Short mmCIF file of C-alpha atoms in Angstrom, two decimals:
data_model
loop_
_atom_site.label_atom_id
_atom_site.label_comp_id
_atom_site.label_asym_id
_atom_site.label_seq_id
_atom_site.Cartn_x
_atom_site.Cartn_y
_atom_site.Cartn_z
CA MET A 22 -0.10 -0.10 -0.05
CA LYS A 23 3.06 2.27 0.70
CA VAL A 24 3.95 2.03 -2.96
CA PHE A 25 0.64 3.09 -4.22
CA LEU A 26 0.40 6.20 -1.87
CA VAL A 27 3.74 7.25 -3.11
CA GLN A 28 2.39 7.01 -6.93
CA VAL A 29 -0.35 9.16 -6.20
CA ALA A 30 1.73 11.59 -3.89
CA ALA A 31 3.90 12.12 -6.83
CA ILE A 32 1.26 13.76 -9.13
CA LEU A 33 1.30 16.61 -6.53
CA LEU A 34 4.43 17.96 -8.56
CA PHE A 35 1.97 19.08 -10.84
CA SER A 36 -0.36 21.05 -8.84
CA LEU A 37 -2.04 24.32 -9.60
CA PRO A 38 -2.67 26.38 -6.41
CA CYS A 39 -5.74 28.62 -6.54
CA TYR A 40 -5.06 32.29 -6.01
CA SER A 41 -7.93 34.77 -4.74
CA GLN A 42 -7.81 37.77 -7.40
CA GLY A 43 -9.47 39.43 -4.36
CA ASN A 44 -6.53 39.50 -2.44
CA ALA A 45 -4.14 40.34 -5.36
CA THR A 46 -2.29 43.75 -4.37
CA ASP A 47 -0.89 44.48 -7.87
CA LYS A 48 -0.94 43.74 -11.69
CA ASP A 49 2.29 41.75 -11.44
CA LYS A 50 0.61 39.25 -9.04
CA ASP A 51 -2.42 38.68 -11.67
CA ALA A 52 0.31 38.57 -14.42
CA VAL A 53 1.93 35.72 -12.82
CA TYR A 54 -1.12 33.98 -12.11
CA ASN A 55 -2.52 34.29 -15.61
CA LYS A 56 0.73 33.01 -17.07
CA MET A 57 0.52 29.95 -14.60
CA ILE A 58 -2.92 29.28 -15.86
CA ASP A 59 -2.02 29.43 -19.46
CA THR A 60 1.06 27.45 -19.07
CA ARG A 61 -0.99 24.64 -17.24
CA ALA A 62 -3.64 24.83 -20.13
CA GLN A 63 -1.17 24.67 -22.82
CA LYS A 64 0.49 21.70 -21.13
CA ILE A 65 -3.17 19.83 -21.22
CA VAL A 66 -3.72 21.07 -24.74
CA THR A 67 -0.19 19.78 -25.82
CA THR A 68 -1.33 15.96 -24.76
CA LEU A 69 -4.06 16.30 -27.41
CA SER A 70 -1.68 16.54 -30.51
CA ILE A 71 -3.80 18.76 -32.49
CA PRO A 72 -2.07 19.84 -35.71
CA ASP A 73 -4.37 22.80 -36.19
CA SER A 74 -2.45 25.66 -34.35
CA ALA A 75 -5.83 27.79 -34.14
CA LYS A 76 -7.67 25.11 -32.82
CA SER A 77 -5.07 24.40 -30.31
CA THR A 78 -5.10 27.99 -29.42
CA LEU A 79 -8.64 28.21 -28.77
CA LEU A 80 -8.82 25.01 -26.65
CA LYS A 81 -6.07 26.48 -24.49
CA ASP A 82 -7.90 29.79 -24.17
CA ILE A 83 -11.25 27.75 -23.17
CA ILE A 84 -9.22 25.48 -20.70
CA ALA A 85 -7.74 28.74 -19.42
CA THR A 86 -10.72 30.74 -18.77
CA GLN A 87 -12.51 27.76 -17.03
CA TYR A 88 -9.55 27.74 -14.35
CA LYS A 89 -9.99 31.73 -14.23
CA ASN A 90 -13.91 31.64 -14.03
CA LEU A 91 -13.77 28.82 -11.18
CA ASN A 92 -11.07 30.74 -9.19
CA SER A 93 -13.24 34.00 -9.73
CA ILE A 94 -16.35 31.94 -8.17
CA TYR A 95 -14.50 30.89 -5.25
CA ALA A 96 -12.81 34.02 -4.65
CA SER A 97 -16.44 35.84 -4.73
CA ARG A 98 -17.63 33.23 -2.14
CA ASP A 99 -14.78 33.93 0.25
CA LEU A 100 -15.40 37.65 -0.03
CA GLN A 101 -18.96 37.37 0.76
CA ILE A 102 -18.32 34.86 3.60
CA LYS A 103 -15.69 37.20 4.95
CA THR A 104 -18.11 40.29 4.78
CA ILE A 105 -21.23 38.56 6.56
CA LYS A 106 -18.60 37.38 9.23
CA GLU A 107 -17.49 40.83 9.79
CA LYS A 108 -21.16 42.24 9.64
CA GLN A 109 -22.39 39.54 12.01
CA ALA A 110 -19.70 39.32 14.40
CA ASN A 111 -21.67 39.67 17.19
CA GLY A 112 -24.83 38.26 15.96
CA ASN A 113 -26.56 34.85 16.29
CA LYS A 114 -24.21 32.05 15.52
CA ASP A 115 -26.92 29.85 13.68
CA SER A 116 -28.05 32.94 11.92
CA LEU A 117 -24.63 33.23 10.66
CA ASN A 118 -24.13 29.73 9.81
CA THR A 119 -27.39 29.54 7.89
CA ALA A 120 -26.12 32.77 5.75
CA ILE A 121 -22.78 30.96 5.14
CA ASP A 122 -24.43 27.75 4.08
CA LYS A 123 -26.71 30.10 1.71
CA ILE A 124 -23.53 31.46 0.01
CA LYS A 125 -22.12 28.00 -0.28
CA GLU A 126 -24.98 26.72 -1.91
CA GLY A 127 -25.20 29.44 -4.40
CA THR A 128 -21.44 28.82 -5.37
CA VAL A 129 -22.29 25.17 -5.76
CA ALA A 130 -24.88 26.11 -8.29
CA GLN A 131 -22.76 28.48 -10.14
CA ILE A 132 -19.84 25.77 -10.45
CA ALA A 133 -22.71 23.11 -11.84
CA VAL A 134 -23.41 25.57 -14.65
CA LEU A 135 -19.99 26.47 -15.43
CA HIS A 136 -19.22 22.67 -15.21
CA LYS A 137 -21.85 22.00 -18.15
CA ASN A 138 -20.96 24.74 -20.31
CA PHE A 139 -17.43 23.90 -20.16
CA ILE A 140 -18.02 20.13 -21.05
CA SER A 141 -20.34 21.10 -23.81
CA GLN A 142 -17.72 23.68 -25.33
CA LEU A 143 -14.90 20.81 -25.41
CA SER A 144 -17.27 18.51 -26.62
CA ASN A 145 -18.09 20.53 -29.51
CA LYS A 146 -14.28 20.89 -30.38
CA LEU A 147 -13.12 17.39 -29.09
CA ILE A 148 -14.11 13.74 -29.30
CA PRO A 149 -14.94 11.87 -26.44
CA THR A 150 -11.39 10.20 -25.55
CA GLN A 151 -9.96 13.54 -25.95
CA VAL A 152 -12.32 15.24 -23.72
CA ASP A 153 -11.08 12.67 -21.01
CA GLN A 154 -7.50 13.76 -21.66
CA VAL A 155 -8.61 17.25 -20.68
CA LYS A 156 -10.35 16.21 -17.59
CA ASN A 157 -7.25 13.98 -16.61
CA GLY A 158 -5.07 16.74 -17.29
CA MET A 159 -6.99 19.13 -15.03
CA THR A 160 -7.03 16.47 -12.33
CA TYR A 161 -3.07 15.54 -12.55
CA ASN A 162 -4.20 11.94 -14.09
CA VAL A 163 -5.09 10.61 -10.79
CA LEU A 164 -7.77 8.62 -12.25
CA ASN A 165 -5.61 6.40 -14.03
CA VAL A 166 -2.60 6.30 -11.42
CA THR A 167 -5.41 5.26 -8.88
CA TYR A 168 -6.96 2.70 -11.10
CA ASN A 169 -3.86 1.03 -12.40
CA GLY A 170 -2.58 1.02 -8.82
CA TYR A 171 -5.51 -0.95 -7.76
CA ASN A 172 -4.89 -3.19 -10.65
CA GLN A 173 -1.51 -4.04 -10.02
CA MET A 174 -1.93 -4.13 -6.24
CA ILE A 175 -4.94 -6.78 -6.44
CA ARG A 176 -4.18 -9.02 -9.44
CA THR A 177 -7.48 -11.01 -8.71
CA LEU A 178 -9.86 -8.22 -9.32
CA THR A 179 -13.03 -9.32 -11.44
CA ASP A 180 -14.27 -7.30 -14.38
CA PRO A 181 -17.24 -6.18 -11.92
CA GLN A 182 -14.95 -5.09 -9.41
CA LYS A 183 -12.96 -3.19 -11.90
CA LYS A 184 -15.79 -1.68 -13.68
CA GLN A 185 -17.08 -0.30 -10.29
CA ILE A 186 -13.71 1.08 -9.34
CA MET A 187 -13.56 3.38 -12.67
CA ALA A 188 -17.13 4.38 -12.07
CA TRP A 189 -16.26 5.67 -8.85
CA LEU A 190 -12.89 7.39 -9.84
CA THR A 191 -14.73 8.67 -13.27
CA GLU A 192 -17.47 10.32 -10.69
CA ALA A 193 -14.22 11.68 -8.63
CA ARG A 194 -12.72 13.23 -11.59
CA GLU A 195 -16.05 14.99 -12.65
CA GLN A 196 -16.14 16.56 -9.12
CA ALA A 197 -12.33 17.30 -8.73
CA MET A 198 -12.19 19.01 -11.90
CA ASP A 199 -14.06 22.03 -10.34
CA ALA A 200 -12.19 22.04 -6.86
CA GLU A 201 -10.29 24.84 -5.89
CA SER A 202 -6.89 23.87 -5.16
CA SER A 203 -4.75 20.76 -5.47
CA GLU A 204 -5.31 19.65 -1.98
CA LYS A 205 -9.02 19.85 -2.34
CA LYS A 206 -8.77 18.06 -5.66
CA HIS A 207 -6.90 15.16 -4.13
CA GLY A 208 -9.54 15.60 -1.03
CA VAL A 209 -12.23 14.30 -3.81
CA PHE A 210 -10.02 11.39 -4.94
CA GLY A 211 -9.36 10.46 -1.13
CA LYS A 212 -13.03 10.38 -0.26
CA TYR A 213 -13.93 8.00 -3.21
CA LYS A 214 -10.81 5.85 -2.46
CA GLY A 215 -11.95 5.38 0.84
CA ARG A 216 -15.34 4.23 -0.74
CA ILE A 217 -13.62 1.89 -2.89
CA ASN A 218 -11.31 0.36 -0.01
CA ASN A 219 -14.62 -0.31 1.96
CA TYR A 220 -15.87 -2.22 -1.04
CA LEU A 221 -13.01 -4.29 -1.67
CA SER A 222 -12.41 -4.94 2.15
CA ALA A 223 -16.36 -6.11 2.17
CA ALA A 224 -15.66 -8.41 -0.86
CA GLY A 225 -13.03 -10.29 1.44
CA TYR A 226 -9.59 -8.38 0.30
CA ASN A 227 -7.32 -7.77 3.03
CA LEU A 228 -5.89 -4.52 1.53
CA LYS A 229 -2.89 -4.19 3.96
CA LYS A 230 -1.86 -7.62 2.91
CA GLU A 231 -2.16 -6.95 -0.76
CA GLY A 232 -0.49 -3.75 -0.50
CA ASP A 233 2.55 -5.36 1.55
CA ASP A 234 2.62 -8.20 -1.49
CA TRP A 235 2.67 -5.77 -3.88
CA GLU A 236 5.49 -3.70 -2.42
CA LYS A 237 7.29 -6.98 -2.22
CA ARG A 238 6.93 -7.87 -5.96
CA ILE A 239 8.10 -4.31 -6.91
CA LYS A 240 11.38 -4.71 -4.89
CA GLU A 241 11.81 -8.44 -6.48
CA GLU A 242 11.42 -6.82 -10.04
CA ALA A 243 13.70 -4.13 -9.21
CA ALA A 244 16.41 -6.63 -8.05
CA SER A 245 15.98 -8.85 -10.68
CA LYS A 246 16.33 -6.08 -13.27
CA LYS A 247 19.34 -4.89 -11.35
CA LYS A 248 20.90 -8.55 -11.31
CA ALA A 249 20.29 -8.92 -15.29
CA GLN A 250 22.22 -5.50 -16.11
#
């Protein structure tokens, strides 16, 4: 299990932090943020191998705009919550929590609309497998790393079990795309990995033993390769 966690953790190297535009103090900070967003979007588009440069640029802009729109929505949410906390600093706690919950619900609704429109834009320009590539790029490819990890760790998974694992990871990816930070994106997958682990444990798998055996296999394979050299 330790190796599995190391593989997943390695994805964090490609994390994209979410900056609050409301806290920006000058144009330089915005410029750095926008450049980072454009670079991240370009990396995702590059994986699509699109020969048409105009289409490639358009897709880069669509993805970058999605990141920026998400950031704006979350920044607005944070500002609203901060403002209402200041206004009701000495007010009724239940009333304050209700107001904050309402703000969060509004944010969720906004994100849902944004997500739907973004997928529609991508689907108009790309085939389904390419849309999946974009989704994987926006979520550090955690879906594939995690799915392959389970298959390598547990060699006796049945087809229905593999299908269920993929279904949950796909659902996690859809949610993680809209998360506001790397930590929260991974948090979404973490929640679903917990569900998967419970599912596999209920099916009779000893995940600790499976993880230990997998780690042992990896070490043996590495030693064998080294010896062969």
